[in-house]
Short mmCIF file of C-alpha atoms and ligand atoms in Angstrom, two decimals:
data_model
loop_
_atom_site.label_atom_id
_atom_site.label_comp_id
_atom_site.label_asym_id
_atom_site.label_seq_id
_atom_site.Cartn_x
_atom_site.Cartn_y
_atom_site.Cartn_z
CA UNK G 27 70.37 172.84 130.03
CA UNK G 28 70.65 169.17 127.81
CA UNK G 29 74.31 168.83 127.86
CA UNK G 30 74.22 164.97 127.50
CA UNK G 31 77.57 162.58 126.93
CA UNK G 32 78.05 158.99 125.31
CA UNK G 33 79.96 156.69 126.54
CA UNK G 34 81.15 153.39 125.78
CA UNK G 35 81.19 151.10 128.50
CA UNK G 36 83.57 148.45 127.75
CA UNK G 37 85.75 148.29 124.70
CA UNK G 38 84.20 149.77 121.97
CA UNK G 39 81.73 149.17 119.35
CA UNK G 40 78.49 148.85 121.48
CA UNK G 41 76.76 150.58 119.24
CA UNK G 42 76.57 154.28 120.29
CA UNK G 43 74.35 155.17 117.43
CA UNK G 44 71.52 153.88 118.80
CA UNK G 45 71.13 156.16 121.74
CA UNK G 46 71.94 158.85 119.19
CA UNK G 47 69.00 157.61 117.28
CA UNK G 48 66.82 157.70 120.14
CA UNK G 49 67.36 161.71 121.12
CA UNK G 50 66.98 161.62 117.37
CA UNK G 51 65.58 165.43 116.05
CA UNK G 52 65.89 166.74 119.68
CA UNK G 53 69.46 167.50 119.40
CA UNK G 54 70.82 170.45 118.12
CA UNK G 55 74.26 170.26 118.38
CA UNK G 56 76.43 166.87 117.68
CA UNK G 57 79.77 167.14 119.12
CA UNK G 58 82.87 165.05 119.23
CA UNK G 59 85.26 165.25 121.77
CA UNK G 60 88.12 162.81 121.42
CA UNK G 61 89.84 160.27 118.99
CA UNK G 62 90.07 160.72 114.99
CA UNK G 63 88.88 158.69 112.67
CA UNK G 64 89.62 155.40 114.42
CA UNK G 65 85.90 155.33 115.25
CA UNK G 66 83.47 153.52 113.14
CA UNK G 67 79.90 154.85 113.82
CA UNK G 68 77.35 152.78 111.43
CA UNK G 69 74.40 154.14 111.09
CA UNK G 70 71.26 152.79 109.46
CA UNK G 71 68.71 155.29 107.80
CA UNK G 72 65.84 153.74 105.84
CA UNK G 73 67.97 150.93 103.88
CA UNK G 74 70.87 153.06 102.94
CA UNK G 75 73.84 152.18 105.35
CA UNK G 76 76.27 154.61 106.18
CA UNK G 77 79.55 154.29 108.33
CA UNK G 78 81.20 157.36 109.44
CA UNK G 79 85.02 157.50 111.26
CA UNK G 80 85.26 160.70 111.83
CA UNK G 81 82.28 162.82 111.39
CA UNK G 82 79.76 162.89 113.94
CA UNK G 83 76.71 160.67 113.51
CA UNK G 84 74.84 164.07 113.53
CA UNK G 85 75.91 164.86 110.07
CA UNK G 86 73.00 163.18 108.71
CA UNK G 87 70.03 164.96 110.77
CA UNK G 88 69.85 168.52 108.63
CA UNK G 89 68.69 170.21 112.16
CA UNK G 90 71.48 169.42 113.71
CA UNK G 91 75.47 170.73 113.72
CA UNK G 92 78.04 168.85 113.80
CA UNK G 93 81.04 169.65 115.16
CA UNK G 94 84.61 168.53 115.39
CA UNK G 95 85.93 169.83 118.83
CA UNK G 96 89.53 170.71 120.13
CA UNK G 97 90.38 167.44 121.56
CA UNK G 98 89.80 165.65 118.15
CA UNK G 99 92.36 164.65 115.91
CA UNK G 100 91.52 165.22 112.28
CA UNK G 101 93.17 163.71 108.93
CA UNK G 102 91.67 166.12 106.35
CA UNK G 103 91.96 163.43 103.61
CA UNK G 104 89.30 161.45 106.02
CA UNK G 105 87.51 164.56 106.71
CA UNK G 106 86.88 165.17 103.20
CA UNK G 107 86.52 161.82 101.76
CA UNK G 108 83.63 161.62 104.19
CA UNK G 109 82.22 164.41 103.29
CA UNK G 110 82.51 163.99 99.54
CA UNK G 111 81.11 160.44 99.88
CA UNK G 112 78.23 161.43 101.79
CA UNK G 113 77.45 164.33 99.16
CA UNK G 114 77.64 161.85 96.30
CA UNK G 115 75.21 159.80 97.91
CA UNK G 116 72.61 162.30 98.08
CA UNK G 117 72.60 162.56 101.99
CA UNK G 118 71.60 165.74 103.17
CA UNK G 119 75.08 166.80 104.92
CA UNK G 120 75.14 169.41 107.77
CA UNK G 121 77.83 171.98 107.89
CA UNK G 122 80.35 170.77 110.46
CA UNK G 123 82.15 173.26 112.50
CA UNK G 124 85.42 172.26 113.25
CA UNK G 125 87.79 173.56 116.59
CA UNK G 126 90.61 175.95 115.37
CA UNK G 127 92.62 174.33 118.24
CA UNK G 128 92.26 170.53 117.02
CA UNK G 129 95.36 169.01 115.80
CA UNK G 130 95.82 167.33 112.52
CA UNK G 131 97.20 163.82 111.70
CA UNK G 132 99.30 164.18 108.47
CA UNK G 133 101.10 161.28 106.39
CA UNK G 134 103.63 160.48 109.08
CA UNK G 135 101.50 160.28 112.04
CA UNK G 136 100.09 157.26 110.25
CA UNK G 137 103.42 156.27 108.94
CA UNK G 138 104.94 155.98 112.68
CA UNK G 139 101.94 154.33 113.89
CA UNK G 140 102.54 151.75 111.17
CA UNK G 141 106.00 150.96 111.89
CA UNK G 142 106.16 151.53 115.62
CA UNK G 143 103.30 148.65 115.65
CA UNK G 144 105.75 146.58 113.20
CA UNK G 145 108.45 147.14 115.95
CA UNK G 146 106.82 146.26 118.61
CA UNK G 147 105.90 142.53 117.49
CA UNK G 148 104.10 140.25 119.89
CA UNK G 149 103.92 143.37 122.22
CA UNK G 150 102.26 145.84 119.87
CA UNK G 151 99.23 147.20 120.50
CA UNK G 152 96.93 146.56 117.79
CA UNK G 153 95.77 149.93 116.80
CA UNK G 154 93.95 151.31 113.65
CA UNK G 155 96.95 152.06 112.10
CA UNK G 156 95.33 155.90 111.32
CA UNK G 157 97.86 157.66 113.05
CA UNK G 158 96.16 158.71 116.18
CA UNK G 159 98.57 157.59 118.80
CA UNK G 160 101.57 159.70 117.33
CA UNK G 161 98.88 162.50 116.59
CA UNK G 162 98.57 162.74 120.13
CA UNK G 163 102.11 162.14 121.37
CA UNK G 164 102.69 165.23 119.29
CA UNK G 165 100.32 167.43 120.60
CA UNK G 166 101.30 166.49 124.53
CA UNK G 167 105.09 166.86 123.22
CA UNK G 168 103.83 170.11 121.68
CA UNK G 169 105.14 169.92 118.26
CA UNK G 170 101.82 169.17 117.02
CA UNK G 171 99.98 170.82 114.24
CA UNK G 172 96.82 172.84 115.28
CA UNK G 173 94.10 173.19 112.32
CA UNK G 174 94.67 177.20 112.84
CA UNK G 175 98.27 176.71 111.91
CA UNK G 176 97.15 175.94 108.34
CA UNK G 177 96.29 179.55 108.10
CA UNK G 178 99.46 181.11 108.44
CA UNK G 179 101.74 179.86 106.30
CA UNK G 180 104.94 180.74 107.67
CA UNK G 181 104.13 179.37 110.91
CA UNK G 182 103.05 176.22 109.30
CA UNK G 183 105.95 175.44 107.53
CA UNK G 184 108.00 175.96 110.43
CA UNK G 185 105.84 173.57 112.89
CA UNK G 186 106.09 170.57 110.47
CA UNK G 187 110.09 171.33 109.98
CA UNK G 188 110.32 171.50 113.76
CA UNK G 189 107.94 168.19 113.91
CA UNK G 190 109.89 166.40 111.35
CA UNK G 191 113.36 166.77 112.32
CA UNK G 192 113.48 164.36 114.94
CA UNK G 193 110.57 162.01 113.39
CA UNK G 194 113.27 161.84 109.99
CA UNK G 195 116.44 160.68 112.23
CA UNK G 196 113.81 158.17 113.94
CA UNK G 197 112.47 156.78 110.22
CA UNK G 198 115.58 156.56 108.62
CA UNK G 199 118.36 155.47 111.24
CA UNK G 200 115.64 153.15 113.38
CA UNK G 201 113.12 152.16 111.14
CA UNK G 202 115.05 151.86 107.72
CA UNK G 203 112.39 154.13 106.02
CA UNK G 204 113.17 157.17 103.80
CA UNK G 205 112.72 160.46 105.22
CA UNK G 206 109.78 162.96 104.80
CA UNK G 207 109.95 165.71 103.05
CA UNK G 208 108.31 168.81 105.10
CA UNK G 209 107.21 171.05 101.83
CA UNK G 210 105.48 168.10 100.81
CA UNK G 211 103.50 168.01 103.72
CA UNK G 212 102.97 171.16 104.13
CA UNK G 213 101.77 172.01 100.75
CA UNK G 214 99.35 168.92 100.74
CA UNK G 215 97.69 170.15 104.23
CA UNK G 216 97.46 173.92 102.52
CA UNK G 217 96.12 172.32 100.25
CA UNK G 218 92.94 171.92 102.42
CA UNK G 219 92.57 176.04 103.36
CA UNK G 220 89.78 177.28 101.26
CA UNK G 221 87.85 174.39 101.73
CA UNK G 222 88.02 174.33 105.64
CA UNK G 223 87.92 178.15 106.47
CA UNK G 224 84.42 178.35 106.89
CA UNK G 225 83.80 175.71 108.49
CA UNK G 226 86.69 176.71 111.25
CA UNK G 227 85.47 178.27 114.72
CA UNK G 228 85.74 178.74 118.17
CA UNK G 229 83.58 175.54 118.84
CA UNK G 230 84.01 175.84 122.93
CA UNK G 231 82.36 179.37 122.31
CA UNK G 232 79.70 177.71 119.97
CA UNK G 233 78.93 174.87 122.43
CA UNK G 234 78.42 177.11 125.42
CA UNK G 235 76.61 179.76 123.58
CA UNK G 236 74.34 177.17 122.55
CA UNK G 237 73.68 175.57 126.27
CA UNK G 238 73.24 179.15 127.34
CA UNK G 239 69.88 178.98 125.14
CA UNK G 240 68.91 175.68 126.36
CA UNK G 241 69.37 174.03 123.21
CA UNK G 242 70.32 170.06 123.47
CA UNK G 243 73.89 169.44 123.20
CA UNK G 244 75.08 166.10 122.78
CA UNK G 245 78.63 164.73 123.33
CA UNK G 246 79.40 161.89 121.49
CA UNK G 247 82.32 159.76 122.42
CA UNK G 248 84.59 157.47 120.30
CA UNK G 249 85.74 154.10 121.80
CA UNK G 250 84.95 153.46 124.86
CA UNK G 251 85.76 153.58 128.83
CA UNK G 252 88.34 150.71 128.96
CA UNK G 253 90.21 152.37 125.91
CA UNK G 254 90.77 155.62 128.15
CA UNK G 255 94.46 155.96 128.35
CA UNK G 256 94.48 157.07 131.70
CA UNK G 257 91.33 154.49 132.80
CA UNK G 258 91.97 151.80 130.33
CA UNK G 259 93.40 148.77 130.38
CA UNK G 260 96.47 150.49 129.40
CA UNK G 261 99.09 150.21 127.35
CA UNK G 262 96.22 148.43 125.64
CA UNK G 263 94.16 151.61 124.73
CA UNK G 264 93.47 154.84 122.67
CA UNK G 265 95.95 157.78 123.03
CA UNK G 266 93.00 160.00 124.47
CA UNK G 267 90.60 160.53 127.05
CA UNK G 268 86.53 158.66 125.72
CA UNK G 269 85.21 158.86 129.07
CA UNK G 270 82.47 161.08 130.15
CA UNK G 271 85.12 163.69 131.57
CA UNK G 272 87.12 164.17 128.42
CA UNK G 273 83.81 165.88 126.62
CA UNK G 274 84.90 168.80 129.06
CA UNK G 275 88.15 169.10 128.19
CA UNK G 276 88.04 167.73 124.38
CA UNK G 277 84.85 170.40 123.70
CA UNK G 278 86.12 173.12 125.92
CA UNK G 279 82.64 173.20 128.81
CA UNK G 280 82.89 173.07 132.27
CA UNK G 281 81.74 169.90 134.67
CA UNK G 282 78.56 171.96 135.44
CA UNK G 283 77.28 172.19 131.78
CA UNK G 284 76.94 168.23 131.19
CA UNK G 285 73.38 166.85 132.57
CA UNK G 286 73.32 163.79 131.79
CA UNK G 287 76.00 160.32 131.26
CA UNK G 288 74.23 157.42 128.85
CA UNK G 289 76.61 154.55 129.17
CA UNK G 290 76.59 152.44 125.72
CA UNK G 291 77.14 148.57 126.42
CA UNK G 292 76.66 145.58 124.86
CA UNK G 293 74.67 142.87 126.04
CA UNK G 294 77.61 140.54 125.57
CA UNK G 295 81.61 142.10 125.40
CA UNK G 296 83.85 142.60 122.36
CA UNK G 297 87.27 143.72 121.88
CA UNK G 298 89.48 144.70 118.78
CA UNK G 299 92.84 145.27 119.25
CA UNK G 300 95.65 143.31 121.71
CA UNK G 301 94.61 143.63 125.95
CA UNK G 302 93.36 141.66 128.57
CA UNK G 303 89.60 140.01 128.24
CA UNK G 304 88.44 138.11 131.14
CA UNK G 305 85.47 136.61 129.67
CA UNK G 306 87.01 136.26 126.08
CA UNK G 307 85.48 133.03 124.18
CA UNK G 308 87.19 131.11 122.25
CA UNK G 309 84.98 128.40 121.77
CA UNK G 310 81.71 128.02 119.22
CA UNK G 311 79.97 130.06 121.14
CA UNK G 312 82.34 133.00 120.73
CA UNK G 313 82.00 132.10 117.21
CA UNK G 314 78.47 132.41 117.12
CA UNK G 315 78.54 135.59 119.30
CA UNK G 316 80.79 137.16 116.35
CA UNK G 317 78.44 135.60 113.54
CA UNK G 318 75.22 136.98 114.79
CA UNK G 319 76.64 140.05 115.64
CA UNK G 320 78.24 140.77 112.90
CA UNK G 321 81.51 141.45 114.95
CA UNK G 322 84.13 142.79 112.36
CA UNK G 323 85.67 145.87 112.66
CA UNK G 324 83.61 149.43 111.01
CA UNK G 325 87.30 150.85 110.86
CA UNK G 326 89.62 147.69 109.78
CA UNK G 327 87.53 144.83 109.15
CA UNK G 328 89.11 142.92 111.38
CA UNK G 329 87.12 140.80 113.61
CA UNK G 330 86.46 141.46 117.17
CA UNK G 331 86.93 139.30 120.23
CA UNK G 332 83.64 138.22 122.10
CA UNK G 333 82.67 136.77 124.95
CA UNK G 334 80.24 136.90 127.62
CA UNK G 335 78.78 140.14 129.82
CA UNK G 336 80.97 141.46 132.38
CA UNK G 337 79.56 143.09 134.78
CA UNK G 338 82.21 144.43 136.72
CA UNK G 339 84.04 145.79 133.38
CA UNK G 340 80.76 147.70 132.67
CA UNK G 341 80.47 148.37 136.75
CA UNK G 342 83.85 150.18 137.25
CA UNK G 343 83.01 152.09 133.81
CA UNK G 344 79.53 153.53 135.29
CA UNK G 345 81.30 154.54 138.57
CA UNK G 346 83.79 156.44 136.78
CA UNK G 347 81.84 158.28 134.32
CA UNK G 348 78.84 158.72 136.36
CA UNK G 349 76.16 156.98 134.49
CA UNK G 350 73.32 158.67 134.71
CA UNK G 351 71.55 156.06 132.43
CA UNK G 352 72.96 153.07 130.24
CA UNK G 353 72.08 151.57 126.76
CA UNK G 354 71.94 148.01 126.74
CA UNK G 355 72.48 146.97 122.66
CA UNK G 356 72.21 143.85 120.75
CA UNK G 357 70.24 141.87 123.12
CA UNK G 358 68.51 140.37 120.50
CA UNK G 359 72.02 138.76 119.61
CA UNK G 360 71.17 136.39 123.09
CA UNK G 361 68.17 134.63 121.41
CA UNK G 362 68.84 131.11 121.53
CA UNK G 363 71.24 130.27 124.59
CA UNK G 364 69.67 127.80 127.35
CA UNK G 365 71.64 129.58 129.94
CA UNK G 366 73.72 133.18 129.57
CA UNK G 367 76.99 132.96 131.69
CA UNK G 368 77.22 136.62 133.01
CA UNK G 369 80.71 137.49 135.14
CA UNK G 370 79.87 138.48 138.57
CA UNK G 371 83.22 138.17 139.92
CA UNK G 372 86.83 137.31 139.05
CA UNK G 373 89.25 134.69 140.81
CA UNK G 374 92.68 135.81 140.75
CA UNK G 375 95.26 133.12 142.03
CA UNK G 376 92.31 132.06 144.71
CA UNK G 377 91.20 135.51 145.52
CA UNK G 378 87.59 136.40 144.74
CA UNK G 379 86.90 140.07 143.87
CA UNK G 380 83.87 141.72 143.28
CA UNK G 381 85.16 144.90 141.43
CA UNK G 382 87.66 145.04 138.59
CA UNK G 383 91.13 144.68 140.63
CA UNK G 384 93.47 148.02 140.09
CA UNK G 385 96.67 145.92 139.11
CA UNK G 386 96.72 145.48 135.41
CA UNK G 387 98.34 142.35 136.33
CA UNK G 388 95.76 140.72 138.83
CA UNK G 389 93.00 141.91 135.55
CA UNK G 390 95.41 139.89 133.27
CA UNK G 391 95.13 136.53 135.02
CA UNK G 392 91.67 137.02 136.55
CA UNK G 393 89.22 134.05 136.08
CA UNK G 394 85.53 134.86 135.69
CA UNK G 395 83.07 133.71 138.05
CA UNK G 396 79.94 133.27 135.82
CA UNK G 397 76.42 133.12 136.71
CA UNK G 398 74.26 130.87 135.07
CA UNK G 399 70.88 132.90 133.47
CA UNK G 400 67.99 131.45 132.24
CA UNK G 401 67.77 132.52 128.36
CA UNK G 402 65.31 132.67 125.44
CA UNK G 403 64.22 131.26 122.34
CA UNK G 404 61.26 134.33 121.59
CA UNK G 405 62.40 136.66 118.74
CA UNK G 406 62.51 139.93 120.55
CA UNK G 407 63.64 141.91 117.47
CA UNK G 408 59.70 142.72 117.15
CA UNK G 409 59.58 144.07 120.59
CA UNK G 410 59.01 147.82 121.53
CA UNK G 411 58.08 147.73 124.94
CA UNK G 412 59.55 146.34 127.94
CA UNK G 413 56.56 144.18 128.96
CA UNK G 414 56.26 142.26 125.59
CA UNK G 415 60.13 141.31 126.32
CA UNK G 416 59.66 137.45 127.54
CA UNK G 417 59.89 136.73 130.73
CA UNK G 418 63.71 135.77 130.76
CA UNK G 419 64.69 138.20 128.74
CA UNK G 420 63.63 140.75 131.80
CA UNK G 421 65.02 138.89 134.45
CA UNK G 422 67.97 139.07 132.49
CA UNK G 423 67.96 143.04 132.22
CA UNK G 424 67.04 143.48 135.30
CA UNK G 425 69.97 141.65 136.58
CA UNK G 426 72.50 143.55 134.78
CA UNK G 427 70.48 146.66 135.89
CA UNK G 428 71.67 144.93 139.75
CA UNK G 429 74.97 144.43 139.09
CA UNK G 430 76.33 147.41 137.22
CA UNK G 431 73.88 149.58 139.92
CA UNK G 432 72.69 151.52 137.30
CA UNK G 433 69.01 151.88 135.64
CA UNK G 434 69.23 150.41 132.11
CA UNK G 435 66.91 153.16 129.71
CA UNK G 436 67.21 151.66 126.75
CA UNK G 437 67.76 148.68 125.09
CA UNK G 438 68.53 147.46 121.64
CA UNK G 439 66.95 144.85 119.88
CA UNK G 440 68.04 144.87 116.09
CA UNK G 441 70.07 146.80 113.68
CA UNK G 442 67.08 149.38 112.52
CA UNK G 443 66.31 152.67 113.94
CA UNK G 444 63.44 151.19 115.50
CA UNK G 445 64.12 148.16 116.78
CA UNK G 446 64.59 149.87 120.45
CA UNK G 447 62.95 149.84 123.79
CA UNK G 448 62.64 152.75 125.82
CA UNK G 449 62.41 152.43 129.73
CA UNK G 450 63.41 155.93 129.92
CA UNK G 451 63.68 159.06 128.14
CA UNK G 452 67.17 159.84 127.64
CA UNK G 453 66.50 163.83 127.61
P1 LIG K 521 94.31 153.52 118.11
O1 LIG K 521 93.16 154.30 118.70
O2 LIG K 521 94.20 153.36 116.61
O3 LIG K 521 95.65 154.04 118.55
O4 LIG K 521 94.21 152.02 118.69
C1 LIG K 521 94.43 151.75 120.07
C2 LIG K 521 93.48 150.66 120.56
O5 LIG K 521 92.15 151.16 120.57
C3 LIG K 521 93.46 149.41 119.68
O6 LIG K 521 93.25 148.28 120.51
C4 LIG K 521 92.24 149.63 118.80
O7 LIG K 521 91.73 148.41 118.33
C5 LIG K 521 91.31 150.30 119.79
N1 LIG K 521 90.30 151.13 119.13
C6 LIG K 521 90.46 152.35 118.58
N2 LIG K 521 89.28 152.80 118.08
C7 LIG K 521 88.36 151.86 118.35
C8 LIG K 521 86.95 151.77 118.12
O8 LIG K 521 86.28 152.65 117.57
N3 LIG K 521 86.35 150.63 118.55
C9 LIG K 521 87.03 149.65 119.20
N4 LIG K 521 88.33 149.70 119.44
C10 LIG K 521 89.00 150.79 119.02
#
């Protein structure tokens, strides 16, 4: 029964929480599958604002449960900062059940992913600077920290002395920093024991217990598609696997047990971070793209690349994942353009192609091919139903719906819960 994933599309940021909102009290069980908290999930209830990194947007909906699953990485300072916040502002929090086999980030995961960025210069990156990269690298190099290690002592001490020996040579002979003391670390992540036993489970067990009895599951991804780092533009991506495949593996269900694939995607593109952008703006009307969206960064504040829709980014991304539906956000951010350039196609040193190429370095020069659509003045933000959408404003949907050969379901049309259209139903 209603095992259904979210996806990001294209880089990030397209607004996730709005399909969320949509399935709104229908969904029992709110489950993150990959990343830590280099998310930023903003999510609007009445005219309190709320932005979460590492919780699931769930947290908020008292009928739901949240849960952290294996293939997260958790920093427990986040994870209770979050928490605490939330409490203090009177939200009514759910009890989040967190996977025993999740890893933690400690002090110098986010230390290394500081200075390794430093190091690299002009090449780095650009991550969050949270420590999720080296979180990961630890947990594939399997001298990672598992959130059940914090429960036996012994053993715990003895992972982050095994973890730290080579990390200290690296910090002090390569990176001129001073070395880490492992007692320190561990005591601050005991630290964290009472508070997080009961909330510790077998969350794969949980999750398919609870499709067994048809309740709706939903699988909410962090980033996005092109931030996969085996699908992504990489090195120019996340250390984990967003798409639709890595709720199996990051939540512990088989293929079989996921029903449904809503792909999130902007209306227009953004990016945060270093990587390649073919339809990247750097002009006024980038500038206004960013200033109507509000395009700065839930996690860092920095503020994101835009440019125009590209269709084969969000193509390739739907083909991957298996779309079942997609989530087209922020339209409303379109009012006011004579025509919207859409990419169709990119030209790469004279060569026309019509899906993203597979060399990283034909996607680093390609040129887009744009097509000119009509656009809108109309304030849609009002607009609930497809047919009161103007005129352009459809053509325009439906010509996305064309080119990325998938049904769009949904579309956003302003910040508030209920500034949505639904084509569909998304359960
Ligand atoms: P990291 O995930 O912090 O290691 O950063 C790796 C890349 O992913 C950088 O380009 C980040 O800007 C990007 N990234 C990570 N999380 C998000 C997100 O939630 N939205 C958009 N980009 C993200």
């Amino acid at each position: 029964m209603p095992g259904i994933v979210i996806v990001g599309a294209q880089w990030g940021d397209e607004g996730k929480g709005k399909a969320t909102d949509q399935l709104g009290d229908r969904v029992d069980y709110c489950v993150r599958y990959s990343g830590g908290n280099n998310a930023g999930h903003t999510i609007h209830v009445g005219d309190q604002k709320y932005v979460m990194h590492l919780l699931p947007s769930g947290i908020l909906n008292p009928g739901v449960t949240p849960v952290l699953g294996n293939g997260v990485v958790i920093d427990l300072d986040v994870l209770y900062t979050e928490l605490d916040e939330l409490a203090e502002r009177g939200a009514e929090v759910s009890h989040p059940l967190i996977s025993s086999n999740a890893h933690v980030i400690t002090e110098f995961h986010r230390t290394l992913d500081k200075v390794t960025e430093r190091f690299l210069g002009k090449a780095k990156i650009g991550t969050t600077g949270r420590g999720v990269g080296p979180a990961y690298a630890d947990k594939v190099n399997r001298v990672g920290i598992r959130i059940q290690d914090l429960f036996d002592e012994s053993i715990l001490r003895r992972k982050v002395e095994a973890s730290l020996e080579q990390k200290n040579h690296l910090l002090v002979k390569v990176y001129n920093r001073r070395a880490i003391e492992p007692d320190e670390i561990a005591d601050h992540l005991l630290s964290f024991v009472d508070r997080l036993r009961p909330h510790v489970a077998d969350t794969s067990r949980v999750v398919n217990d609870a499709l067994d009895q048809d309740k709706v599951v939903l699988f909410e991804g962090a980033q996005a598609h092109h931030l996969d780092v085996d699908h992504g533009t990489y090195p120019y991506v996340t250390s984990s696997n967003p798409i639709a495949a890595g709720a199996c593996v990051g939540a512990g269900v088989g293929p079989t047990r996921i029903d449904r694939v809503i792909g999130i995607a902007k209306a227009y593109t953004t990016r945060v971070g270093s990587g390649p952008f073919p339809t990247e703006l750097f002009d006024e009307d980038g500038d206004k793209l960013r200033e109507i969206g509000a395009e700065f960064g839930a996690t860092t504040g920095r503020p994101r690349r835009c440019g125009w829709f590209d269709a084969l980014v969000v193509e390739s991304a739907a083909k991957a994942n298996g779309f079942t539906d997609v989530f087209l956000t922020k339209l409303d951010c379109l009012t006011g353009w004579d025509k919207i350039p859409v990419c169709v196609a990119y030209e790469v040193n004279g060569v026309r192609h019509d899906v993203m190429p597979y060399s990283q370095t034909d996607f680093h020069h390609a040129t887009p091919v744009y097509e000119f659509l009509d656009g809108w003045t109309e304030d849609i933000s009002g607009c609930r139903t497809f047919d009161e959408l103007p005129a352009n404003t459809q053509a325009y949907v439906k010509r996305l719906e064309e080119l990325i050969g998938c049904r769009i379901s949904g579309i956003g049309v302003g910040p508030g819960r209920e500034q949505s259209i639904l084509v569909h139903d998304l359960l």
